Amino acid sequence: MYRSHTCGELRIENAGNKVKLAGWIQRSRVLSGQIFADLRDRYGITQLSFIEENDAAIFAQAKKLGREFVVQIEGKVLERQSKNTNIPTGEIEVEVETLRILNSSKTPPFTIENDTDGGEELRMTYRYLDLRRSPLQNALKLRHKVAMEVRNYLANLDFLEIETPYLIKSTPEGARDFVVPSRMHPGHFYALPQSPQTFKQLLMVSGYDKYFQIVRCFRDEDLRADRQPEFTQIDCEMAFVEQEDILQTFEGLTKHLLNTVVDAKIEDTFPRMSYEEAMNRYGIDKPDIRFGMTLWEITSLVKNKGFVVFDQAEYIGGICVENGANMSRKEIDKLIDYVKRPQIGVKGLVWMKCDNELKSSVDKFFTEEQRKEWKDAANAKDGDLLLIIADTQHRARKALGELRLHLGNELGLRNPNEFAPLWVLDFPLLEKDDESNRWFAMHHPFTAPKPEDIHLLESDPGAVRANAYDLVLNGNEIGGGSIRIFDRELQATMFDLLGFTREEAEAQFGFLMQAFEYGAPPHGGIALGFDRLVAILGGQENIRNFIAFPKNNAGRDLMIDAPSILHNDQLDELSLNIKD
Ligand code: ASP
């Protein structure tokens, strides 16, 4: 037996016990005649003491203990002289009677403690050392807990966890596929699933009416901060359901997680908001409703009054910063720079301070009377600051939405310990890509249109709403799904609309449409982003901390050095060697 207890287990009640512990030396302090060492495992830290007077040989051995040496000790639990109230084992120490050095360690490249001096890159290269640190261990424990809660909750509702294959054919979720060459079929490739979408629908056709899977998905997207090329979803599908059934089931799951994992005490049903309302009031389809500062529009109030920027804009609207009138010119200029960044890309910001006088950056174009109307439209109080953007509706609302979140962060209005979930509903079925002038499925091509909008499919596709829904938490989309098409003809029409020829649709998704001809039940589902959900429950934005072995922002695994090149003979074997 290597150990009788873990390093997080011993308490004052154990004083006098003989124990065996094993773990890593986090640090040691050599005093005259006595050495203190912190012994760490994933359960905690226990202080060891070595006393020269008791055993000079062990003391000499202990002197050699370096950071991260792996040891096993036997000894006696004693009450500590000076107690450490910061850790649960802080009232005791173990006086070591036998010491076995199980393995030595090179000096680690960064300190393995709660706070570390290692930079991101170094820690990613030595991820196995970073993972010894308790913040990361706690993150992975949280991840495990959430996974267990999800499995228990859904299993209790009769969901079955069923695995679907990784070596498949393209599933359209709007990203590029990662592909795997087939050695046995030269020139042929598997695609890794962007999601198990088609398989879970086929499981519904097969009669497994409640399916879930905590599953890896792969999307070859352009690099964006905090995106992982492989990530985990809680993927779910149900048959014989309507949208309402799905919303209630997964609202139940989300509430359960919020209440058991973070004790958020959420009792009320989640608010629901249409896509239209979200865009109008928050400028984004995943609103953070922990704070107000919602958008208002003043297009008709301010247009054609001689200010060319407003006159030429399709949309003029703004947000109101409570008590923002005391912002300095410099602070406002910073906000102007913020919205002019290429990522946001509007030309500027008009401001107005609601003080005794209504001072604005466009006073020469608008009378005090007119500016008073803005204040009313914004529902502003004295002391508030109005920030106004004029552009196309799309760009202006998006910019205001971003500015709102930016100010929310700056003003500390986004408390990570507060949880505000909601549903966003009634998404458009299709969106048009202006460049190619083609329609794309906003969710994916299997999403069903609202029955009452089906007649618009041919005449006005942009107006058709989908039976699709997103679950949003604190400004993050943590889940999305839809009621599916289960009729072959409607599915074929959808592929037509999306610009597939009949042959292309047949080649790519013929298997699904064929399945629809053999008694497909009505069905729908949802997938929750597991990494992101865990990160939010852990009160953090960075999902990498919640994944044991993540890729960096450039999609690389620095520890194993992947992706890497293949040797010629392997390329030959895969028929990938392109000579000349
Ligand atoms: N397959 C979808 C996704 O990955 C989710 C769903 O429609 O269930 O976003």
mmCIF file of N, CA and C in Angstrom, residues 104-205:
data_model
loop_
_atom_site.group_PDB
_atom_site.id
_atom_site.type_symbol
_atom_site.label_atom_id
_atom_site.label_comp_id
_atom_site.label_asym_id
_atom_site.label_seq_id
_atom_site.Cartn_x
_atom_site.Cartn_y
_atom_site.Cartn_z
ATOM 1 N N SER A 104 13.022 11.262 -8.730
ATOM 2 C CA SER A 104 13.504 12.637 -8.625
ATOM 3 C C SER A 104 12.844 13.452 -9.726
ATOM 4 N N SER A 105 13.096 14.739 -9.741
ATOM 5 C CA SER A 105 12.521 15.581 -10.787
ATOM 6 C C SER A 105 13.531 16.644 -11.168
ATOM 7 N N LYS A 106 13.557 16.957 -12.441
ATOM 8 C CA LYS A 106 14.304 18.146 -12.846
ATOM 9 C C LYS A 106 13.595 19.353 -12.248
ATOM 10 N N THR A 107 14.310 20.447 -12.115
ATOM 11 C CA THR A 107 13.637 21.648 -11.624
ATOM 12 C C THR A 107 12.593 22.068 -12.653
ATOM 13 N N PRO A 108 11.332 22.172 -12.257
ATOM 14 C CA PRO A 108 10.300 22.506 -13.243
ATOM 15 C C PRO A 108 10.512 23.902 -13.824
ATOM 16 N N PRO A 109 10.079 24.114 -15.058
ATOM 17 C CA PRO A 109 10.338 25.398 -15.724
ATOM 18 C C PRO A 109 9.489 26.554 -15.196
ATOM 19 N N PHE A 110 8.531 26.263 -14.347
ATOM 20 C CA PHE A 110 7.769 27.344 -13.698
ATOM 21 C C PHE A 110 7.289 26.815 -12.353
ATOM 22 N N THR A 111 6.888 27.712 -11.476
ATOM 23 C CA THR A 111 6.473 27.249 -10.152
ATOM 24 C C THR A 111 5.100 26.602 -10.227
ATOM 25 N N ILE A 112 5.006 25.459 -9.557
ATOM 26 C CA ILE A 112 3.761 24.710 -9.600
ATOM 27 C C ILE A 112 3.008 24.994 -8.315
ATOM 28 N N GLU A 113 2.400 26.163 -8.286
ATOM 29 C CA GLU A 113 1.629 26.580 -7.122
ATOM 30 C C GLU A 113 0.393 27.277 -7.653
ATOM 31 N N ASN A 114 -0.488 27.694 -6.747
ATOM 32 C CA ASN A 114 -1.731 28.336 -7.214
ATOM 33 C C ASN A 114 -1.446 29.457 -8.194
ATOM 34 N N ASP A 115 -0.520 30.331 -7.817
ATOM 35 C CA ASP A 115 -0.084 31.364 -8.750
ATOM 36 C C ASP A 115 1.238 30.917 -9.321
ATOM 37 N N THR A 116 1.378 31.065 -10.621
ATOM 38 C CA THR A 116 2.620 30.595 -11.225
ATOM 39 C C THR A 116 3.295 31.735 -11.966
ATOM 40 N N ASP A 117 4.607 31.578 -12.160
ATOM 41 C CA ASP A 117 5.352 32.605 -12.890
ATOM 42 C C ASP A 117 5.493 32.218 -14.362
ATOM 43 N N GLY A 118 4.899 31.088 -14.757
ATOM 44 C CA GLY A 118 5.098 30.616 -16.129
ATOM 45 C C GLY A 118 4.198 31.339 -17.114
ATOM 46 N N GLY A 119 4.744 31.695 -18.274
ATOM 47 C CA GLY A 119 3.933 32.296 -19.332
ATOM 48 C C GLY A 119 3.077 31.224 -19.988
ATOM 49 N N GLU A 120 2.073 31.693 -20.721
ATOM 50 C CA GLU A 120 1.099 30.802 -21.360
ATOM 51 C C GLU A 120 1.775 29.715 -22.208
ATOM 52 N N GLU A 121 2.722 30.139 -23.024
ATOM 53 C CA GLU A 121 3.329 29.205 -23.965
ATOM 54 C C GLU A 121 4.108 28.102 -23.240
ATOM 55 N N LEU A 122 4.864 28.532 -22.238
ATOM 56 C CA LEU A 122 5.661 27.573 -21.470
ATOM 57 C C LEU A 122 4.739 26.575 -20.764
ATOM 58 N N ARG A 123 3.653 27.090 -20.223
ATOM 59 C CA ARG A 123 2.743 26.214 -19.491
ATOM 60 C C ARG A 123 2.040 25.240 -20.431
ATOM 61 N N MET A 124 1.768 25.688 -21.664
ATOM 62 C CA MET A 124 1.137 24.794 -22.642
ATOM 63 C C MET A 124 2.116 23.700 -23.084
ATOM 64 N N THR A 125 3.396 24.063 -23.174
ATOM 65 C CA THR A 125 4.398 23.081 -23.575
ATOM 66 C C THR A 125 4.565 22.006 -22.504
ATOM 67 N N TYR A 126 4.473 22.444 -21.256
ATOM 68 C CA TYR A 126 4.567 21.497 -20.134
ATOM 69 C C TYR A 126 3.196 21.383 -19.481
ATOM 70 N N ARG A 127 2.211 21.080 -20.296
ATOM 71 C CA ARG A 127 0.836 21.052 -19.780
ATOM 72 C C ARG A 127 0.702 20.079 -18.606
ATOM 73 N N TYR A 128 1.425 18.956 -18.667
ATOM 74 C CA TYR A 128 1.289 17.965 -17.591
ATOM 75 C C TYR A 128 1.771 18.512 -16.258
ATOM 76 N N LEU A 129 2.655 19.519 -16.305
ATOM 77 C CA LEU A 129 3.063 20.154 -15.045
ATOM 78 C C LEU A 129 2.046 21.211 -14.629
ATOM 79 N N ASP A 130 1.552 21.954 -15.610
ATOM 80 C CA ASP A 130 0.550 22.966 -15.297
ATOM 81 C C ASP A 130 -0.678 22.304 -14.669
ATOM 82 N N LEU A 131 -0.988 21.119 -15.167
ATOM 83 C CA LEU A 131 -2.171 20.402 -14.658
ATOM 84 C C LEU A 131 -2.009 19.946 -13.206
ATOM 85 N N ARG A 132 -0.782 20.029 -12.680
ATOM 86 C CA ARG A 132 -0.620 19.704 -11.262
ATOM 87 C C ARG A 132 -1.110 20.843 -10.367
ATOM 88 N N ARG A 133 -1.270 22.029 -10.949
ATOM 89 C CA ARG A 133 -1.647 23.186 -10.125
ATOM 90 C C ARG A 133 -3.125 23.117 -9.754
ATOM 91 N N SER A 134 -3.427 23.552 -8.550
ATOM 92 C CA SER A 134 -4.800 23.329 -8.090
ATOM 93 C C SER A 134 -5.863 24.109 -8.871
ATOM 94 N N PRO A 135 -5.598 25.320 -9.409
ATOM 95 C CA PRO A 135 -6.681 25.950 -10.197
ATOM 96 C C PRO A 135 -7.102 25.069 -11.372
ATOM 97 N N LEU A 136 -6.139 24.414 -12.008
ATOM 98 C CA LEU A 136 -6.492 23.557 -13.139
ATOM 99 C C LEU A 136 -7.125 22.253 -12.658
ATOM 100 N N GLN A 137 -6.631 21.763 -11.533
ATOM 101 C CA GLN A 137 -7.247 20.540 -10.998
ATOM 102 C C GLN A 137 -8.688 20.814 -10.607
ATOM 103 N N ASN A 138 -8.930 21.979 -10.029
ATOM 104 C CA ASN A 138 -10.311 22.315 -9.667
ATOM 105 C C ASN A 138 -11.179 22.456 -10.905
ATOM 106 N N ALA A 139 -10.604 23.014 -11.974
ATOM 107 C CA ALA A 139 -11.375 23.185 -13.211
ATOM 108 C C ALA A 139 -11.770 21.822 -13.777
ATOM 109 N N LEU A 140 -10.838 20.881 -13.755
ATOM 110 C CA LEU A 140 -11.167 19.556 -14.304
ATOM 111 C C LEU A 140 -12.115 18.784 -13.395
ATOM 112 N N LYS A 141 -12.021 19.048 -12.086
ATOM 113 C CA LYS A 141 -12.989 18.416 -11.177
ATOM 114 C C LYS A 141 -14.384 18.959 -11.453
ATOM 115 N N LEU A 142 -14.451 20.261 -11.688
ATOM 116 C CA LEU A 142 -15.751 20.871 -11.993
ATOM 117 C C LEU A 142 -16.312 20.274 -13.284
ATOM 118 N N ARG A 143 -15.445 20.117 -14.265
ATOM 119 C CA ARG A 143 -15.875 19.554 -15.537
ATOM 120 C C ARG A 143 -16.446 18.143 -15.331
ATOM 121 N N HIS A 144 -15.736 17.369 -14.532
ATOM 122 C CA HIS A 144 -16.211 16.016 -14.232
ATOM 123 C C HIS A 144 -17.581 16.066 -13.548
ATOM 124 N N LYS A 145 -17.703 16.965 -12.595
ATOM 125 C CA LYS A 145 -18.964 17.053 -11.851
ATOM 126 C C LYS A 145 -20.115 17.408 -12.787
ATOM 127 N N VAL A 146 -19.860 18.370 -13.672
ATOM 128 C CA VAL A 146 -20.924 18.771 -14.593
ATOM 129 C C VAL A 146 -21.300 17.587 -15.494
ATOM 130 N N ALA A 147 -20.290 16.868 -15.986
ATOM 131 C CA ALA A 147 -20.573 15.718 -16.856
ATOM 132 C C ALA A 147 -21.417 14.683 -16.112
ATOM 133 N N MET A 148 -21.060 14.427 -14.852
ATOM 134 C CA MET A 148 -21.814 13.429 -14.082
ATOM 135 C C MET A 148 -23.252 13.899 -13.860
ATOM 136 N N GLU A 149 -23.411 15.184 -13.538
ATOM 137 C CA GLU A 149 -24.762 15.717 -13.304
ATOM 138 C C GLU A 149 -25.597 15.626 -14.576
ATOM 139 N N VAL A 150 -24.970 15.929 -15.714
ATOM 140 C CA VAL A 150 -25.692 15.860 -16.988
ATOM 141 C C VAL A 150 -26.138 14.421 -17.239
ATOM 142 N N ARG A 151 -25.209 13.490 -17.055
ATOM 143 C CA ARG A 151 -25.540 12.078 -17.326
ATOM 144 C C ARG A 151 -26.661 11.606 -16.400
ATOM 145 N N ASN A 152 -26.550 11.932 -15.119
ATOM 146 C CA ASN A 152 -27.577 11.472 -14.179
ATOM 147 C C ASN A 152 -28.927 12.085 -14.497
ATOM 148 N N TYR A 153 -28.909 13.390 -14.752
ATOM 149 C CA TYR A 153 -30.168 14.084 -14.988
ATOM 150 C C TYR A 153 -30.861 13.517 -16.217
ATOM 151 N N LEU A 154 -30.111 13.386 -17.297
ATOM 152 C CA LEU A 154 -30.742 12.928 -18.538
ATOM 153 C C LEU A 154 -31.103 11.438 -18.453
ATOM 154 N N ALA A 155 -30.250 10.648 -17.811
ATOM 155 C CA ALA A 155 -30.566 9.217 -17.684
ATOM 156 C C ALA A 155 -31.856 9.040 -16.884
ATOM 157 N N ASN A 156 -32.045 9.883 -15.864
ATOM 158 C CA ASN A 156 -33.282 9.808 -15.080
ATOM 159 C C ASN A 156 -34.511 10.136 -15.901
ATOM 160 N N LEU A 157 -34.314 10.885 -16.966
ATOM 161 C CA LEU A 157 -35.450 11.199 -17.855
ATOM 162 C C LEU A 157 -35.540 10.185 -18.991
ATOM 163 N N ASP A 158 -34.794 9.074 -18.852
ATOM 164 C CA ASP A 158 -34.870 8.009 -19.858
ATOM 165 C C ASP A 158 -34.089 8.277 -21.136
ATOM 166 N N PHE A 159 -33.183 9.249 -21.086
ATOM 167 C CA PHE A 159 -32.307 9.447 -22.247
ATOM 168 C C PHE A 159 -31.270 8.320 -22.270
ATOM 169 N N LEU A 160 -30.898 7.907 -23.462
ATOM 170 C CA LEU A 160 -29.828 6.918 -23.620
ATOM 171 C C LEU A 160 -28.601 7.610 -24.178
ATOM 172 N N GLU A 161 -27.439 7.304 -23.614
ATOM 173 C CA GLU A 161 -26.211 7.847 -24.194
ATOM 174 C C GLU A 161 -25.732 6.867 -25.265
ATOM 175 N N ILE A 162 -25.687 7.320 -26.480
ATOM 176 C CA ILE A 162 -25.306 6.448 -27.605
ATOM 177 C C ILE A 162 -24.174 7.121 -28.371
ATOM 178 N N GLU A 163 -23.126 6.350 -28.634
ATOM 179 C CA GLU A 163 -21.995 6.916 -29.363
ATOM 180 C C GLU A 163 -22.237 6.869 -30.867
ATOM 181 N N THR A 164 -21.772 7.890 -31.528
ATOM 182 C CA THR A 164 -21.859 7.948 -32.987
ATOM 183 C C THR A 164 -20.432 8.026 -33.530
ATOM 184 N N PRO A 165 -20.222 7.669 -34.783
ATOM 185 C CA PRO A 165 -18.842 7.550 -35.275
ATOM 186 C C PRO A 165 -18.146 8.894 -35.497
ATOM 187 N N TYR A 166 -16.815 8.829 -35.444
ATOM 188 C CA TYR A 166 -15.986 10.006 -35.731
ATOM 189 C C TYR A 166 -15.517 10.039 -37.179
ATOM 190 N N LEU A 167 -15.376 8.867 -37.787
ATOM 191 C CA LEU A 167 -14.939 8.858 -39.177
ATOM 192 C C LEU A 167 -16.183 8.841 -40.051
ATOM 193 N N ILE A 168 -16.576 10.020 -40.520
ATOM 194 C CA ILE A 168 -17.846 10.102 -41.242
ATOM 195 C C ILE A 168 -17.671 10.938 -42.506
ATOM 196 N N LYS A 169 -18.782 11.486 -42.933
ATOM 197 C CA LYS A 169 -18.822 12.324 -44.116
ATOM 198 C C LYS A 169 -19.264 13.700 -43.643
ATOM 199 N N SER A 170 -19.088 14.700 -44.453
ATOM 200 C CA SER A 170 -19.372 16.070 -44.040
ATOM 201 C C SER A 170 -20.760 16.257 -43.392
ATOM 202 N N THR A 171 -20.792 16.985 -42.259
ATOM 203 C CA THR A 171 -22.074 17.434 -41.677
ATOM 204 C C THR A 171 -22.056 18.943 -41.706
ATOM 205 N N PRO A 172 -23.009 19.574 -42.292
ATOM 206 C CA PRO A 172 -22.894 21.025 -42.438
ATOM 207 C C PRO A 172 -23.301 21.786 -41.182
ATOM 208 N N GLU A 173 -22.326 22.329 -40.478
ATOM 209 C CA GLU A 173 -22.622 23.230 -39.362
ATOM 210 C C GLU A 173 -21.995 24.585 -39.656
ATOM 211 N N GLY A 174 -21.654 24.805 -40.883
ATOM 212 C CA GLY A 174 -21.158 26.122 -41.258
ATOM 213 C C GLY A 174 -19.655 26.301 -41.155
ATOM 214 N N ALA A 175 -18.917 25.242 -40.801
ATOM 215 C CA ALA A 175 -17.462 25.381 -40.750
ATOM 216 C C ALA A 175 -16.845 24.458 -41.797
ATOM 217 N N ARG A 176 -15.521 24.518 -41.900
ATOM 218 C CA ARG A 176 -14.845 23.563 -42.771
ATOM 219 C C ARG A 176 -14.666 22.247 -42.024
ATOM 220 N N ASP A 177 -14.569 21.167 -42.806
ATOM 221 C CA ASP A 177 -14.342 19.862 -42.190
ATOM 222 C C ASP A 177 -12.859 19.610 -41.981
ATOM 223 N N PHE A 178 -12.530 18.915 -40.907
ATOM 224 C CA PHE A 178 -11.236 18.252 -40.822
ATOM 225 C C PHE A 178 -11.395 16.926 -41.533
ATOM 226 N N VAL A 179 -10.440 16.579 -42.361
ATOM 227 C CA VAL A 179 -10.593 15.341 -43.113
ATOM 228 C C VAL A 179 -9.470 14.360 -42.788
ATOM 229 N N VAL A 180 -9.766 13.092 -42.981
ATOM 230 C CA VAL A 180 -8.817 12.012 -42.699
ATOM 231 C C VAL A 180 -8.702 11.156 -43.955
ATOM 232 N N PRO A 181 -7.503 11.063 -44.516
ATOM 233 C CA PRO A 181 -7.368 10.274 -45.744
ATOM 234 C C PRO A 181 -7.536 8.787 -45.459
ATOM 235 N N SER A 182 -8.136 8.100 -46.404
ATOM 236 C CA SER A 182 -8.310 6.657 -46.250
ATOM 237 C C SER A 182 -7.180 5.944 -46.985
ATOM 238 N N ARG A 183 -6.421 5.111 -46.242
ATOM 239 C CA ARG A 183 -5.337 4.369 -46.882
ATOM 240 C C ARG A 183 -5.892 3.308 -47.819
ATOM 241 N N MET A 184 -6.995 2.691 -47.360
ATOM 242 C CA MET A 184 -7.506 1.562 -48.132
ATOM 243 C C MET A 184 -8.263 2.003 -49.374
ATOM 244 N N HIS A 185 -8.696 3.259 -49.374
ATOM 245 C CA HIS A 185 -9.431 3.762 -50.536
ATOM 246 C C HIS A 185 -8.727 5.011 -51.045
ATOM 247 N N PRO A 186 -7.700 4.802 -51.826
ATOM 248 C CA PRO A 186 -6.859 5.930 -52.248
ATOM 249 C C PRO A 186 -7.702 7.065 -52.823
ATOM 250 N N GLY A 187 -7.344 8.273 -52.425
ATOM 251 C CA GLY A 187 -8.063 9.434 -52.945
ATOM 252 C C GLY A 187 -9.392 9.685 -52.251
ATOM 253 N N HIS A 188 -9.756 8.844 -51.277
ATOM 254 C CA HIS A 188 -11.001 9.047 -50.539
ATOM 255 C C HIS A 188 -10.698 9.512 -49.118
ATOM 256 N N PHE A 189 -11.629 10.268 -48.585
ATOM 257 C CA PHE A 189 -11.410 10.881 -47.278
ATOM 258 C C PHE A 189 -12.626 10.711 -46.386
ATOM 259 N N TYR A 190 -12.374 10.519 -45.116
ATOM 260 C CA TYR A 190 -13.441 10.681 -44.126
ATOM 261 C C TYR A 190 -13.445 12.155 -43.731
ATOM 262 N N ALA A 191 -14.586 12.612 -43.208
ATOM 263 C CA ALA A 191 -14.591 13.910 -42.540
ATOM 264 C C ALA A 191 -14.873 13.642 -41.070
ATOM 265 N N LEU A 192 -14.245 14.428 -40.189
ATOM 266 C CA LEU A 192 -14.575 14.312 -38.761
ATOM 267 C C LEU A 192 -15.853 15.112 -38.515
ATOM 268 N N PRO A 193 -16.709 14.637 -37.629
ATOM 269 C CA PRO A 193 -18.012 15.294 -37.462
ATOM 270 C C PRO A 193 -17.904 16.727 -36.920
ATOM 271 N N GLN A 194 -18.556 17.659 -37.601
ATOM 272 C CA GLN A 194 -18.734 18.991 -37.009
ATOM 273 C C GLN A 194 -19.749 18.898 -35.883
ATOM 274 N N SER A 195 -20.598 17.902 -35.957
ATOM 275 C CA SER A 195 -21.518 17.523 -34.887
ATOM 276 C C SER A 195 -22.120 16.185 -35.315
ATOM 277 N N PRO A 196 -22.741 15.458 -34.387
ATOM 278 C CA PRO A 196 -23.355 14.182 -34.792
ATOM 279 C C PRO A 196 -24.745 14.380 -35.397
ATOM 280 N N GLN A 197 -25.008 15.549 -35.945
ATOM 281 C CA GLN A 197 -26.364 15.921 -36.353
ATOM 282 C C GLN A 197 -27.120 14.836 -37.131
ATOM 283 N N THR A 198 -26.556 14.369 -38.232
ATOM 284 C CA THR A 198 -27.338 13.431 -39.049
ATOM 285 C C THR A 198 -27.513 12.097 -38.321
ATOM 286 N N PHE A 199 -26.503 11.680 -37.562
ATOM 287 C CA PHE A 199 -26.627 10.403 -36.858
ATOM 288 C C PHE A 199 -27.696 10.455 -35.782
ATOM 289 N N LYS A 200 -27.764 11.597 -35.082
ATOM 290 C CA LYS A 200 -28.772 11.622 -34.018
ATOM 291 C C LYS A 200 -30.167 11.654 -34.620
ATOM 292 N N GLN A 201 -30.292 12.252 -35.798
ATOM 293 C CA GLN A 201 -31.599 12.226 -36.449
ATOM 294 C C GLN A 201 -31.945 10.801 -36.899
ATOM 295 N N LEU A 202 -30.925 10.090 -37.386
ATOM 296 C CA LEU A 202 -31.178 8.701 -37.782
ATOM 297 C C LEU A 202 -31.563 7.844 -36.574
ATOM 298 N N LEU A 203 -30.982 8.151 -35.410
ATOM 299 C CA LEU A 203 -31.366 7.408 -34.204
ATOM 300 C C LEU A 203 -32.843 7.621 -33.876
ATOM 301 N N MET A 204 -33.349 8.806 -34.215
ATOM 302 C CA MET A 204 -34.785 9.056 -33.993
ATOM 303 C C MET A 204 -35.605 8.189 -34.938
ATOM 304 N N VAL A 205 -35.127 8.087 -36.184
ATOM 305 C CA VAL A 205 -35.829 7.230 -37.152
ATOM 306 C C VAL A 205 -35.810 5.787 -36.637
#
